[in-house]
CSV table of C-alpha atoms in Angstrom, one decimal:
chain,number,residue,atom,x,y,z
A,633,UNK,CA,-0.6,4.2,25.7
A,634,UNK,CA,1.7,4.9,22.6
A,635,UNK,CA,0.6,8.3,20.6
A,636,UNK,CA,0.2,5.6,17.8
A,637,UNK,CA,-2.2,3.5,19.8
A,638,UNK,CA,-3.9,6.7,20.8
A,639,UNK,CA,-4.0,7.7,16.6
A,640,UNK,CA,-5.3,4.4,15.8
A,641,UNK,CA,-8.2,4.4,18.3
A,642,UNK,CA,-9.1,8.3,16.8
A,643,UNK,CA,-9.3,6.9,13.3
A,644,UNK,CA,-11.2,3.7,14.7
A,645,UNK,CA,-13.6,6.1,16.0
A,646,UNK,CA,-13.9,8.5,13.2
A,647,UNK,CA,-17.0,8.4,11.1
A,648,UNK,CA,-15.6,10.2,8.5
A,649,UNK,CA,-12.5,8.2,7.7
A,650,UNK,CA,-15.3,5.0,8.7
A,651,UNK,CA,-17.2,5.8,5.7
A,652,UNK,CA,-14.0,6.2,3.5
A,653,UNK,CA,-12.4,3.5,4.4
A,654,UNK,CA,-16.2,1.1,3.7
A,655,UNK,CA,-15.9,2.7,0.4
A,656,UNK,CA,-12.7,1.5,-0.3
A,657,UNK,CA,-13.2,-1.6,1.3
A,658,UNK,CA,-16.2,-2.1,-1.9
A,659,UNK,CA,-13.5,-1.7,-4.4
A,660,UNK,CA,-10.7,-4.0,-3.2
A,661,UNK,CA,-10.7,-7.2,-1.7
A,662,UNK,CA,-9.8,-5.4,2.0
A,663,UNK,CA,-12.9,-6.2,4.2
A,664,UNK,CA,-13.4,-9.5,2.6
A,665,UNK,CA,-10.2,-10.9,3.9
A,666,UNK,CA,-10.9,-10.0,7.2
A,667,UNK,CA,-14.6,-10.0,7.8
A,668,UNK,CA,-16.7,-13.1,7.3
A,669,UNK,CA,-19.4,-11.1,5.7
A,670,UNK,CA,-21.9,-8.2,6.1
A,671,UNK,CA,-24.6,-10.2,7.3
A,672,UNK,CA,-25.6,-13.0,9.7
A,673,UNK,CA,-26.6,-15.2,6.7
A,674,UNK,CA,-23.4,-14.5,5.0
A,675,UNK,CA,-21.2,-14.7,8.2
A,676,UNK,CA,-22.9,-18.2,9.0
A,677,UNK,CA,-22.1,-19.6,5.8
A,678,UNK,CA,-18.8,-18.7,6.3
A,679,UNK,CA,-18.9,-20.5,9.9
A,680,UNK,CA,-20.4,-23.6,8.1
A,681,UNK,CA,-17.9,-23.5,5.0
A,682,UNK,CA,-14.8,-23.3,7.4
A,683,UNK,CA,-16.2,-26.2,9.1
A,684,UNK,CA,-17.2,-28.6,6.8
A,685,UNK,CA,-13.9,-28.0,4.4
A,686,UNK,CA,-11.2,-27.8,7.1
A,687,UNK,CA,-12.9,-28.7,10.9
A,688,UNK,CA,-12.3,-24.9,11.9
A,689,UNK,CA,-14.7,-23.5,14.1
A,690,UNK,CA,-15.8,-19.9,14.6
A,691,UNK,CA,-17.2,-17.6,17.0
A,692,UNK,CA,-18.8,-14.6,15.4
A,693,UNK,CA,-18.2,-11.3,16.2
A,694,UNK,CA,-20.5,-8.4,15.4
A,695,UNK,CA,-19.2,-5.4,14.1
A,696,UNK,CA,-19.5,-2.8,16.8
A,697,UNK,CA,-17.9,-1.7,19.7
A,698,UNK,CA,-17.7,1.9,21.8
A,699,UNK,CA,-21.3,2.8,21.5
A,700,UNK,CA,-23.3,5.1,23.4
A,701,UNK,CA,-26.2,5.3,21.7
A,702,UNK,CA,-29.1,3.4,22.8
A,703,UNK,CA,-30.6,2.1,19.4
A,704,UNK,CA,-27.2,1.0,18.3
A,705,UNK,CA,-27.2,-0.7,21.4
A,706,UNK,CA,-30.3,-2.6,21.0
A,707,UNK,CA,-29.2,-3.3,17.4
A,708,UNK,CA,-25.4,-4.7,18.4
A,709,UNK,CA,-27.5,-7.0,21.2
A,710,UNK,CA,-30.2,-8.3,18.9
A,711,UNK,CA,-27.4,-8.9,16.3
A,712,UNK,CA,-25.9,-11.3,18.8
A,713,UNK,CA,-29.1,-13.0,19.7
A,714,UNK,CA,-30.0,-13.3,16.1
A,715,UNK,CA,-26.4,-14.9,15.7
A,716,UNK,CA,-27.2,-17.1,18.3
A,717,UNK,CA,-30.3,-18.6,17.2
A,718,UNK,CA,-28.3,-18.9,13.4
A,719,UNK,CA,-25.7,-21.1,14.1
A,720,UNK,CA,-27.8,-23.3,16.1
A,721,UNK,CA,-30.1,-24.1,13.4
A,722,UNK,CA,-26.9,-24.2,10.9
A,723,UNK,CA,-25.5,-27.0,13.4
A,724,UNK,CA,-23.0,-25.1,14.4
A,725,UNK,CA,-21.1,-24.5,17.8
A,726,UNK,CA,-22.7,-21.3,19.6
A,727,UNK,CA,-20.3,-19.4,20.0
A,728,UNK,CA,-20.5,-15.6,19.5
A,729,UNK,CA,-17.8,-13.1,21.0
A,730,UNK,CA,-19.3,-9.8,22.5
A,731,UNK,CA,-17.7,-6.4,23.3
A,732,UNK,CA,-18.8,-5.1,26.4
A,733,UNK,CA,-18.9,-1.6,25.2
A,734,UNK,CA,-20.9,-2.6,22.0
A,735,UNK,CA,-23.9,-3.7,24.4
A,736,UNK,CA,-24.9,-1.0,27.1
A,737,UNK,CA,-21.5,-0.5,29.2
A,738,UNK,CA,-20.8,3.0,27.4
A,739,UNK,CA,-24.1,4.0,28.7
A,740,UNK,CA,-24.5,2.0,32.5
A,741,UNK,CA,-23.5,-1.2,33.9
A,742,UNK,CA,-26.8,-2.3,34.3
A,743,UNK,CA,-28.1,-1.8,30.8
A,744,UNK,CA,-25.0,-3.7,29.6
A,745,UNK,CA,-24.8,-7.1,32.5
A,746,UNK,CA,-29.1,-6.5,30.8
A,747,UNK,CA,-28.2,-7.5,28.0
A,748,UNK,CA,-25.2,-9.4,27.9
A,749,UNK,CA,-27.9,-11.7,30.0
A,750,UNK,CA,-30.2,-11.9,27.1
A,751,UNK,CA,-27.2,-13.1,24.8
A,752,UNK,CA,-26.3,-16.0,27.1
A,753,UNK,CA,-30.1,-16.7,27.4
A,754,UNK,CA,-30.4,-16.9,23.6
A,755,UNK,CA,-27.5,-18.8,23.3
A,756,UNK,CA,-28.5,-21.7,25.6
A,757,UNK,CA,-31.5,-21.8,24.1
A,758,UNK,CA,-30.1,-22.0,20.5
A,759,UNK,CA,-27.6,-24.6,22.0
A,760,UNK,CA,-27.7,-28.2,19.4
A,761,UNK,CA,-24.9,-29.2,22.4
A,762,UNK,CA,-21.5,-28.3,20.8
A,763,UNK,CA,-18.7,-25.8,22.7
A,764,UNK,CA,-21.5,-23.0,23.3
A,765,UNK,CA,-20.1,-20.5,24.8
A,766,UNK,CA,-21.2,-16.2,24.4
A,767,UNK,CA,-17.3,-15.1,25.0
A,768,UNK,CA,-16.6,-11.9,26.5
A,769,UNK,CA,-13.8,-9.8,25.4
A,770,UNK,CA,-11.3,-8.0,27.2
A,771,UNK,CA,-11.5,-4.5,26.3
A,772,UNK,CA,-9.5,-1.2,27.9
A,773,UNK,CA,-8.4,-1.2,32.0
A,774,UNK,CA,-11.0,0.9,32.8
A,775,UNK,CA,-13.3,-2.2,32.0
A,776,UNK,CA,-11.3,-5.6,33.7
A,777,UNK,CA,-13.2,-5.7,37.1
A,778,UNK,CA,-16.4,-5.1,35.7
A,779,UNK,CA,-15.8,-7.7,32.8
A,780,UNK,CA,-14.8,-10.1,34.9
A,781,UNK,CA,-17.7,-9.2,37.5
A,782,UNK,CA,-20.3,-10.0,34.3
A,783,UNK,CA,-18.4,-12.9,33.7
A,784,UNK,CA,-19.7,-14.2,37.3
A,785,UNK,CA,-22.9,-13.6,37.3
A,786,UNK,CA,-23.5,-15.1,33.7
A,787,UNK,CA,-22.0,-18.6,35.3
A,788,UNK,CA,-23.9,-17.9,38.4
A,789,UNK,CA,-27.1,-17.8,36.6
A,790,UNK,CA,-26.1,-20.9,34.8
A,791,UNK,CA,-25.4,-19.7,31.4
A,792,UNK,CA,-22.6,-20.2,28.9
A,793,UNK,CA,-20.3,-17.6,29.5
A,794,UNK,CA,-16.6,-17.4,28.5
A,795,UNK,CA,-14.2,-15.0,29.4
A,796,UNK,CA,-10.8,-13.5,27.7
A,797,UNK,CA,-8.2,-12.9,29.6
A,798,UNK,CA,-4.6,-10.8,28.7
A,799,UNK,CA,-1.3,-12.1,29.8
A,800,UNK,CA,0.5,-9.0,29.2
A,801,UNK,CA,-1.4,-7.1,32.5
A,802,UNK,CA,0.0,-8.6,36.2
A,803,UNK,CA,-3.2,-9.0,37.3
A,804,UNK,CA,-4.3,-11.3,34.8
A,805,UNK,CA,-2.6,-14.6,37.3
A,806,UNK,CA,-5.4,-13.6,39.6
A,807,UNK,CA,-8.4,-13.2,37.7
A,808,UNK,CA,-6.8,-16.8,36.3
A,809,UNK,CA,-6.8,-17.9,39.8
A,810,UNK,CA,-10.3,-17.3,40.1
A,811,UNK,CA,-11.8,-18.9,36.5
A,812,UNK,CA,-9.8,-22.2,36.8
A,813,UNK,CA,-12.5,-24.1,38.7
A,814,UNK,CA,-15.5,-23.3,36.8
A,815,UNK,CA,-17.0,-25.1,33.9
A,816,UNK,CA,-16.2,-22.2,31.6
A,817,UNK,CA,-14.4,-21.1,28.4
A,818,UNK,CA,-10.9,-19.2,28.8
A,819,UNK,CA,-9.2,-17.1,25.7
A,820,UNK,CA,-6.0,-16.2,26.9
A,821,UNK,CA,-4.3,-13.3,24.5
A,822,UNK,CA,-1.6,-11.5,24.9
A,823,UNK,CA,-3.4,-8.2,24.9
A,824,UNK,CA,-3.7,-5.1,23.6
A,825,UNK,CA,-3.4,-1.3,23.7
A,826,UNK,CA,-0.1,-1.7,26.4
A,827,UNK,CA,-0.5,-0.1,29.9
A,828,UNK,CA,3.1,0.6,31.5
A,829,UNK,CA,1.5,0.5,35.0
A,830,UNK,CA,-0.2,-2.7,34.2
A,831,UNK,CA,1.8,-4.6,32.2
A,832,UNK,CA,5.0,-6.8,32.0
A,833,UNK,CA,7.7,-5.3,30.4
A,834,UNK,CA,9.0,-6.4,27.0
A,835,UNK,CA,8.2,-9.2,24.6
A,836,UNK,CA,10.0,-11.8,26.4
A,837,UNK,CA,8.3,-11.3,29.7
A,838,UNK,CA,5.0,-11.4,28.1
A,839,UNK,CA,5.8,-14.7,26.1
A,840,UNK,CA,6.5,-16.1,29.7
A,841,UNK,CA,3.7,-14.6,31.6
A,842,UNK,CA,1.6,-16.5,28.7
A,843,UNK,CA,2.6,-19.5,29.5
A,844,UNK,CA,2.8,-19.3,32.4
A,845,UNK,CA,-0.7,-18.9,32.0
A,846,UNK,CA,-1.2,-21.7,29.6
A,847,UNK,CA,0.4,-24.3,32.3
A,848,UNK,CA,-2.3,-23.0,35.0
A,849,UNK,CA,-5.0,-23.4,32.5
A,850,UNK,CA,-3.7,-26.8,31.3
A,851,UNK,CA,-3.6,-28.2,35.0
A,852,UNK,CA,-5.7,-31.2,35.9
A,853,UNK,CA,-7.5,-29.3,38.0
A,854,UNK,CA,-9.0,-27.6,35.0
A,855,UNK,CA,-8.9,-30.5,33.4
A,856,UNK,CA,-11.4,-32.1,36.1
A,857,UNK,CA,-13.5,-29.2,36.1
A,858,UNK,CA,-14.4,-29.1,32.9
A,859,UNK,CA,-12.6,-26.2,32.1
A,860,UNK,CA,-11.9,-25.3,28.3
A,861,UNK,CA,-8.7,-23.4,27.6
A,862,UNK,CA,-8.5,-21.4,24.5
A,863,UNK,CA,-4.7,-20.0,23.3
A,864,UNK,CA,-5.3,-17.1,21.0
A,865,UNK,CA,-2.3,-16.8,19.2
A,866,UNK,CA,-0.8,-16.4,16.1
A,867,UNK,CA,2.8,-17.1,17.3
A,868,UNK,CA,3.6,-20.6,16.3
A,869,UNK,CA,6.5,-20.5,18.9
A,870,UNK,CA,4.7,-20.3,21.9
A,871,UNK,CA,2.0,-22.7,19.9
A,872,UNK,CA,4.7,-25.3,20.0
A,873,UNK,CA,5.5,-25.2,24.0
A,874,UNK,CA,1.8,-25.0,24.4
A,875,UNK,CA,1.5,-28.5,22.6
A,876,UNK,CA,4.1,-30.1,24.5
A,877,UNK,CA,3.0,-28.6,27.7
A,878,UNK,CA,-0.8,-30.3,26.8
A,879,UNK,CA,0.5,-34.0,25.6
A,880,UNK,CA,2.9,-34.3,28.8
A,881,UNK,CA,-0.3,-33.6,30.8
A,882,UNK,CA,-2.5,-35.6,29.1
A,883,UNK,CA,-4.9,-33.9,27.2
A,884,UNK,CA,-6.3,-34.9,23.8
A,885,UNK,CA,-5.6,-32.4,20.9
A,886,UNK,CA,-8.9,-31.5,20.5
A,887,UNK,CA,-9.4,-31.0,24.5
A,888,UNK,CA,-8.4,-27.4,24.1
A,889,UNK,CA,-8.3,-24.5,21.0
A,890,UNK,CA,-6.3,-22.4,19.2
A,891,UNK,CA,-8.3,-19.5,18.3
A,892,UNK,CA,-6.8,-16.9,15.3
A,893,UNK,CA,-8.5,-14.1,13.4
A,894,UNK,CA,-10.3,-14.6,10.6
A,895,UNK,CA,-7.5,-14.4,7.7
A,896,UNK,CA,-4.8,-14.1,9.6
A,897,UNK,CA,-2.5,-16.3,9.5
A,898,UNK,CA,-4.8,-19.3,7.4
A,899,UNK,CA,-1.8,-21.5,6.4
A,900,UNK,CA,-1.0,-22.2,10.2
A,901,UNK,CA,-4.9,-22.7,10.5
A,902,UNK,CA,-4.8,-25.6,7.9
A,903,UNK,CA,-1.3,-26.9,9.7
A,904,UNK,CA,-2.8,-26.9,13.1
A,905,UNK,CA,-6.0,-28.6,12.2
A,906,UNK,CA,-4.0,-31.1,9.8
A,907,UNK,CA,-2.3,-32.1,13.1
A,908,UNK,CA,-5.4,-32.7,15.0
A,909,UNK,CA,-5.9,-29.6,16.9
A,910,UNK,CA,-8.8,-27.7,17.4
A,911,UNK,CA,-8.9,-24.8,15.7
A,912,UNK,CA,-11.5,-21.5,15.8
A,913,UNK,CA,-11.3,-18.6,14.1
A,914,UNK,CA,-12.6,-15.4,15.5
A,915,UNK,CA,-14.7,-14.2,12.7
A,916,UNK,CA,-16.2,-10.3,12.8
A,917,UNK,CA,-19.6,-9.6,10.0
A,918,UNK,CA,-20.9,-6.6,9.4
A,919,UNK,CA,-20.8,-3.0,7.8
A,920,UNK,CA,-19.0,-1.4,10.3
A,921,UNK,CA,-15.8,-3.0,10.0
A,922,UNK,CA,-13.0,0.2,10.2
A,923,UNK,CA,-12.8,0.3,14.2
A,924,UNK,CA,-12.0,-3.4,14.1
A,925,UNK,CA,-9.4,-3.3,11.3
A,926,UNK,CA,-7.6,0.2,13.1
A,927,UNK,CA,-7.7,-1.4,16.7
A,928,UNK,CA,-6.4,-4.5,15.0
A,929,UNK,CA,-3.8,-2.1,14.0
A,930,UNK,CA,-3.5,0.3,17.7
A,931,UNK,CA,-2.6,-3.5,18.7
A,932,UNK,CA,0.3,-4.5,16.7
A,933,UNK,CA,1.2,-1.8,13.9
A,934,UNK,CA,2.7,-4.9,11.9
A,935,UNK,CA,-0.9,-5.5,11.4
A,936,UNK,CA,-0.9,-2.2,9.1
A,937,UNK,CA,1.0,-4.2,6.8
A,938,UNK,CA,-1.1,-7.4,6.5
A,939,UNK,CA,-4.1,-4.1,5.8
A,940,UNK,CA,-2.4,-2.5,3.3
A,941,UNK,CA,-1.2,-5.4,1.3
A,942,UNK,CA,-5.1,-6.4,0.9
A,943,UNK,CA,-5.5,-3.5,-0.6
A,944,UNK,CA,-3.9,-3.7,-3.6
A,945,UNK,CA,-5.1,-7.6,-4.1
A,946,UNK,CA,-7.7,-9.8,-4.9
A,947,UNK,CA,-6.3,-12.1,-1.6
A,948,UNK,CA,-9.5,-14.1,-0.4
A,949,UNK,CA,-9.1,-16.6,2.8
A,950,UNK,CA,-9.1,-20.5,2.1
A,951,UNK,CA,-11.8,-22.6,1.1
């Protein structure tokens, strides 16, 4: 890990320059182009005015992630529930993302496969039958096995569990391996916070080892097993291959998604979904919005520049 990576995941995880940075975030338009809202409600009616203006779905995100304390905890997992349980009666799709670390796994493995349980519980019984899915994130090394351990259990018990897998680690074609033949929900990314041990080296290897994962995904095998592959990119370049790739192979255009941040990126968005592609947008609410924006940052420190310009404007995302 870079000694910028390792800066940006200090300041994510500094409360003082947290509470700066929210106080900035009141006066400029910074937190709104990123986050969907500070609320449930608000988030939701974001969700609902994405989809009924443009056919973008979401999954929401709660703000909230490296947390050891155990009322945060309960508060980050009854966020998600009460998500859940939202969207369903908005007639929405289901489909919250969750941090492993934001529920219990700073504090046990137990307390956090707990309640990560009672997520996918809520969600299937919020479920009004669109993609429901509670999508787990792919967070630091340390966390892969036991992420993708959870991630087994939840379909084992029969709940609607997704997983998010990173193509830049050489592991990832195994853990792929192992997903294809389950009736699940795959986000492939390229990852982030880069591991020399782990990893490919260089961009270009990276953009192959993606698709190289998007073909797998795309297989007929996953096909027949009902198997939903998700591309979360931004990079219209590897978007293209991925589309060719899906129409020689036969799947429909809305068979699979392209999943984006929230206000990143919003004219491809529109393109993609003008196209007939299904498009979600990965859409964090609440207060605590710094440790998102700076590990948005520790990822790719372009990202600092798409931050800083919001905050000298009045930029808001479409619709």
């Amino acid at each position: 890990m870079s000694l910028f990576q390792k800066s940006a995941i200090a300041l994510a995880r500094s409360p003082a320059v947290g509470r700066a940075m929210r106080a900035l975030a009141a006066r400029t338009s910074l937190a709104r182009r990123f986050v969907g809202g500070a609320d449930i409600a608000q988030a939701v009616r974001t969700a609902v005015r994405l989809r009924e203006a443009h056919g973008i779905r979401a999954s929401l995100f709660y703000l909230g992630e490296y947390v050891a304390d155990a009322d945060a905890i309960e508060h980050n997992t009854r966020q998600a529930m009460q998500a859940c349980a939202a969207l369903g009666q908005a007639g929405l799709d289901v489909h919250v993302s969750i941090d492993p670390t934001a529920i219990g796994y700073m504090r046990g493995d137990a307390l956090g496969r707990g309640n990560a349980r009672r997520i996918a519980v809520a969600a299937r019984e919020a479920s009004a039958g669109g993609r429901d899915w509670v999508v787990l994130d792919m967070e630091d090394s340390g966390l892969r096995e036991r992420t993708c351990a959870l991630h087994r259990e939840l379909l084992q018990a029969g709940l609607p569990a997704g997983l998010t897998l990173q193509a830049r680690r050489r592991g990832t074609p195994a853990d792929l391996a192992a997903t294809i033949g389950q009736r699940t929900s795959l986000r492939l990314v390229k990852g982030a916070f880069p591991e020399r041990a782990l990893d490919h080296a260089g961009r270009a290897r990276i953009d192959q080892a993606y698709l190289d994962a998007a073909a797998i995904m795309l297989s007929p095998a996953a096909r027949e097993a009902g198997f939903l592959p998700v591309f979360g990119t931004h990079d219209d370049r590897l978007a293209g291959v991925i589309m060719t790739l899906a129409r020689e192979r036969g799947w429909a255009p809305e068979a699979f998604e392209f999943e984006m941040l929230y206000g990143v990126r919003p004219d491809w968005q529109l393109a993609l979904r003008q196209l007939g592609y299904a498009v979600r947008v990965y859409l964090p609410f609440g207060q605590d919005w710094w440790p998102y924006a700076a590990r948005r940052i520790g990822e790719h420190p372009r990202n600092a520049w798409l931050l800083a310009r919001a905050v000298g404007t009045q930029g808001r995302y479409f619709g």
